[in-house]
Short mmCIF file of C-alpha atoms in Angstrom, two decimals:
data_model
loop_
_atom_site.label_atom_id
_atom_site.label_comp_id
_atom_site.label_asym_id
_atom_site.label_seq_id
_atom_site.Cartn_x
_atom_site.Cartn_y
_atom_site.Cartn_z
CA MET A 1 95.53 77.09 113.55
CA THR A 2 92.68 75.14 112.07
CA ASP A 3 89.26 76.18 113.33
CA GLU A 4 86.49 73.63 113.03
CA ARG A 5 83.86 76.41 113.04
CA ALA A 6 81.20 74.01 114.27
CA GLY A 7 77.70 74.94 113.31
CA THR A 8 78.66 77.90 111.15
CA GLY A 9 78.64 76.07 107.84
CA ARG A 10 82.08 77.48 107.06
CA PRO A 11 84.85 75.09 106.04
CA ALA A 12 87.45 74.19 108.64
CA ILE A 13 90.47 74.15 106.32
CA ARG A 14 91.25 77.25 104.26
CA ILE A 15 93.55 76.82 101.26
CA VAL A 16 95.54 79.07 98.93
CA LEU A 17 96.65 77.79 95.51
CA ALA A 18 99.90 79.14 94.05
CA ASP A 19 100.70 78.09 90.48
CA ASP A 20 101.49 80.08 87.36
CA GLU A 21 99.26 77.85 85.21
CA ARG A 22 95.61 78.84 85.40
CA MET A 23 94.47 75.38 84.28
CA VAL A 24 96.32 73.75 87.18
CA ARG A 25 94.75 76.15 89.67
CA THR A 26 91.33 75.54 88.17
CA ALA A 27 91.73 71.76 88.43
CA LEU A 28 92.95 71.94 92.03
CA ARG A 29 90.13 74.29 92.98
CA ALA A 30 87.54 71.97 91.46
CA ILE A 31 88.87 68.95 93.35
CA LEU A 32 89.21 70.67 96.72
CA SER A 33 86.03 72.72 96.59
CA ALA A 34 83.99 69.57 96.02
CA GLU A 35 85.09 68.22 99.40
CA PRO A 36 83.24 69.01 102.64
CA GLY A 37 85.29 70.98 105.11
CA LEU A 38 87.66 72.44 102.51
CA GLU A 39 87.58 75.92 100.99
CA VAL A 40 89.92 77.51 98.46
CA VAL A 41 90.09 81.11 99.66
CA GLY A 42 92.68 82.51 97.27
CA GLU A 43 94.96 81.99 94.29
CA ALA A 44 98.32 83.31 93.15
CA ALA A 45 100.14 83.13 89.81
CA THR A 46 103.60 84.12 91.09
CA GLY A 47 105.63 83.58 94.22
CA ALA A 48 105.45 87.26 95.14
CA GLU A 49 101.69 87.20 94.77
CA ALA A 50 101.53 84.04 96.88
CA VAL A 51 103.33 85.76 99.76
CA SER A 52 100.96 88.72 99.56
CA VAL A 53 97.82 86.59 99.37
CA VAL A 54 98.89 84.37 102.26
CA ARG A 55 99.71 87.36 104.46
CA GLU A 56 96.29 88.83 103.74
CA LEU A 57 94.13 85.70 104.00
CA ARG A 58 96.06 83.61 106.55
CA PRO A 59 95.06 80.19 105.18
CA ASP A 60 95.72 76.87 106.90
CA VAL A 61 97.41 75.25 103.88
CA VAL A 62 99.21 76.55 100.79
CA LEU A 63 99.65 74.35 97.72
CA MET A 64 102.79 75.83 96.19
CA ASP A 65 104.29 75.29 92.75
CA VAL A 66 108.09 75.58 92.90
CA ARG A 67 108.67 76.97 89.41
CA MET A 68 106.97 80.35 89.13
CA PRO A 69 108.00 83.73 87.68
CA GLU A 70 109.29 86.70 89.69
CA VAL A 71 109.72 84.84 92.97
CA ASP A 72 109.85 81.05 92.83
CA GLY A 73 108.09 78.74 95.25
CA ILE A 74 111.23 78.20 97.32
CA ARG A 75 111.73 81.89 98.14
CA ALA A 76 108.00 82.32 98.63
CA THR A 77 107.95 79.46 101.13
CA GLU A 78 110.89 80.95 103.00
CA GLN A 79 109.23 84.36 103.20
CA ILE A 80 105.89 82.95 104.33
CA LEU A 81 107.38 80.78 107.06
CA ALA A 82 109.82 83.43 108.27
CA THR A 83 107.46 86.39 108.50
CA LEU A 84 104.21 84.99 109.93
CA ASP A 85 103.80 84.17 113.61
CA GLU A 86 101.44 81.32 112.76
CA PRO A 87 102.37 80.33 109.21
CA PRO A 88 100.32 77.88 107.16
CA ARG A 89 101.56 74.44 106.23
CA VAL A 90 103.10 74.60 102.77
CA VAL A 91 102.85 71.61 100.44
CA VAL A 92 104.88 71.73 97.24
CA VAL A 93 103.01 70.56 94.16
CA THR A 94 105.28 69.73 91.25
CA THR A 95 105.55 67.80 88.00
CA PHE A 96 108.84 66.00 88.68
CA GLU A 97 109.48 64.11 91.91
CA ASN A 98 113.26 64.25 91.56
CA ASP A 99 113.36 67.99 90.96
CA SER A 100 116.09 69.66 93.01
CA TYR A 101 113.69 72.57 93.47
CA VAL A 102 111.49 70.27 95.54
CA TYR A 103 114.34 69.43 97.85
CA ASP A 104 115.26 73.08 98.26
CA ALA A 105 111.63 73.88 99.13
CA LEU A 106 111.65 71.19 101.80
CA ARG A 107 114.86 72.60 103.20
CA ALA A 108 113.07 75.95 103.34
CA GLY A 109 110.41 74.38 105.57
CA ALA A 110 107.68 72.99 103.32
CA ALA A 111 105.75 70.19 105.03
CA GLY A 112 106.09 67.87 102.04
CA PHE A 113 105.28 67.54 98.38
CA LEU A 114 102.78 66.06 95.98
CA LEU A 115 102.98 65.34 92.28
CA LYS A 116 100.58 67.19 90.01
CA ARG A 117 99.49 63.85 88.61
CA ALA A 118 98.45 62.61 92.07
CA GLU A 119 94.96 61.17 92.39
CA ALA A 120 92.27 63.49 93.72
CA ASP A 121 91.87 61.39 96.87
CA ALA A 122 95.60 61.65 97.61
CA LEU A 123 95.47 65.42 97.22
CA VAL A 124 92.52 65.79 99.58
CA GLN A 125 94.04 63.43 102.13
CA ALA A 126 97.34 65.32 102.07
CA VAL A 127 95.63 68.66 102.68
CA ARG A 128 93.66 67.27 105.61
CA LEU A 129 96.74 65.56 107.05
CA VAL A 130 99.06 68.57 107.09
CA ALA A 131 96.32 70.94 108.25
CA ARG A 132 95.25 68.88 111.23
CA THR A 133 98.48 67.19 112.35
CA ASP A 134 102.21 67.83 112.55
CA SER A 135 102.94 65.01 110.12
CA LEU A 136 105.21 65.42 107.09
CA LEU A 137 104.85 64.14 103.53
CA PHE A 138 108.26 62.64 102.67
CA PRO A 139 108.03 60.00 99.95
CA SER A 140 110.96 57.88 98.79
CA ALA A 141 112.00 60.43 96.16
CA VAL A 142 112.92 62.88 98.92
CA ARG A 143 115.06 60.25 100.61
CA ALA A 144 116.93 59.68 97.35
CA LEU A 145 117.61 63.41 96.93
CA ALA A 146 118.77 63.67 100.54
CA ALA A 147 121.06 60.67 100.11
CA GLU A 148 122.85 62.49 97.30
CA HIS A 149 123.52 65.41 99.64
CA ALA A 150 124.65 63.06 102.39
CA ARG A 151 127.25 61.45 100.13
CA ARG A 152 128.79 64.86 99.52
CA ALA A 153 129.13 65.62 103.23
CA PRO A 154 132.68 64.99 104.56
CA ALA A 155 131.56 63.86 108.02
CA PRO A 156 128.45 63.81 110.24
CA PRO A 157 127.88 67.16 111.97
CA ALA A 158 128.54 67.52 115.69
CA TRP A 159 124.86 67.53 116.62
CA VAL A 160 124.55 63.83 115.78
CA SER A 161 126.69 62.82 118.77
CA ARG A 162 124.86 65.24 121.06
CA LEU A 163 121.45 63.58 120.66
CA THR A 164 120.32 61.38 123.51
CA GLY A 165 118.96 57.93 122.79
CA ARG A 166 115.38 59.10 123.20
CA GLU A 167 115.95 62.16 120.99
CA SER A 168 117.46 59.94 118.30
CA GLU A 169 114.42 57.68 118.45
CA VAL A 170 112.07 60.65 118.18
CA LEU A 171 113.95 62.02 115.17
CA ARG A 172 113.69 58.69 113.38
CA HIS A 173 109.95 58.62 114.02
CA MET A 174 109.65 62.20 112.76
CA ALA A 175 111.42 61.17 109.56
CA ALA A 176 108.93 58.33 109.17
CA GLY A 177 106.15 60.93 109.13
CA LEU A 178 104.68 60.14 112.55
CA THR A 179 102.87 62.85 114.48
CA ASN A 180 103.66 63.65 118.11
CA ALA A 181 100.62 61.65 119.21
CA GLU A 182 101.72 58.65 117.15
CA ILE A 183 105.27 58.90 118.49
CA ALA A 184 103.94 59.02 122.04
CA ARG A 185 102.00 55.81 121.49
CA ARG A 186 104.95 54.12 119.79
CA MET A 187 107.34 55.04 122.61
CA ASP A 188 104.77 54.56 125.38
CA VAL A 189 105.30 58.05 126.79
CA GLY A 190 103.12 61.12 127.20
CA PRO A 191 102.60 63.72 124.46
CA ALA A 192 104.30 66.36 126.61
CA THR A 193 107.43 64.20 126.78
CA VAL A 194 107.49 63.84 123.00
CA LYS A 195 107.00 67.58 122.57
CA SER A 196 109.98 68.17 124.85
CA HIS A 197 112.13 65.74 122.87
CA VAL A 198 111.10 67.37 119.58
CA ALA A 199 112.07 70.78 120.95
CA ALA A 200 115.47 69.39 121.97
CA VAL A 201 115.96 67.88 118.50
CA LEU A 202 115.17 71.20 116.84
CA ALA A 203 117.58 73.02 119.13
CA LYS A 204 120.45 70.57 118.60
CA THR A 205 120.03 70.33 114.83
CA GLY A 206 119.62 74.10 114.55
CA ALA A 207 116.35 73.54 112.68
CA ARG A 208 113.44 75.97 112.66
CA ASP A 209 110.84 73.24 112.30
CA ARG A 210 110.29 69.51 111.92
CA THR A 211 110.87 69.56 108.17
CA GLN A 212 114.30 71.12 108.48
CA ALA A 213 115.23 68.72 111.27
CA VAL A 214 114.33 65.71 109.14
CA ILE A 215 116.20 67.12 106.13
CA ALA A 216 119.23 67.69 108.38
CA ALA A 217 118.97 64.07 109.53
CA TYR A 218 118.96 62.82 105.95
CA GLU A 219 121.88 65.00 104.93
CA ALA A 220 123.94 63.96 107.96
CA GLY A 221 123.48 60.30 107.13
CA PHE A 222 121.86 59.96 110.58
CA LEU A 223 119.00 57.84 109.32
CA ASN A 224 121.46 55.24 108.04
CA LEU A 225 123.17 54.99 111.44
CA ARG A 226 122.18 52.20 113.80
#
């Protein structure tokens, strides 16, 4: 989805900011716009507005606050990912790392989350990472939230026993945030083989994307199985 636009002088990564606080949007815009290769192309103050702006501008990355009026960031993420053929990567930006809203947004398909107090370098790096790779941003706080859900589950779902050994290995690497290319190097196989395994994992877990597959793995207690 990302277009390098070599020689045009236009930034390669287009970003939409969705937050109901103008000061937050202003701060994010200042940080990102100062970086070469990044351009903030739009802003939204509500979830409904975010969906509309994203559909119109088709950015590469959306920085999405989860707590917004009218339509929250969770529903907005769901609508964006479900209705666009080539949806952007959505990164949740929030104040509290243990917020259940964050977990719900990840279940909806967000590629990860950042804290609003994150350093500017971490913000820029995260935007570049999710725009240019298939990596996920899953810090330890997400694992803790997922563990709570796993403890409530009566038993592992049937898909756990249907994974092959290679598929299980790929899923663990996905949960560690590795890209397909990194997984291929780790497993000493070709990228096409990894892509095939990822597709099988998505099919067996019933997940729409990598994020949902990893969340399913956490909730099933799969990542604690050896």
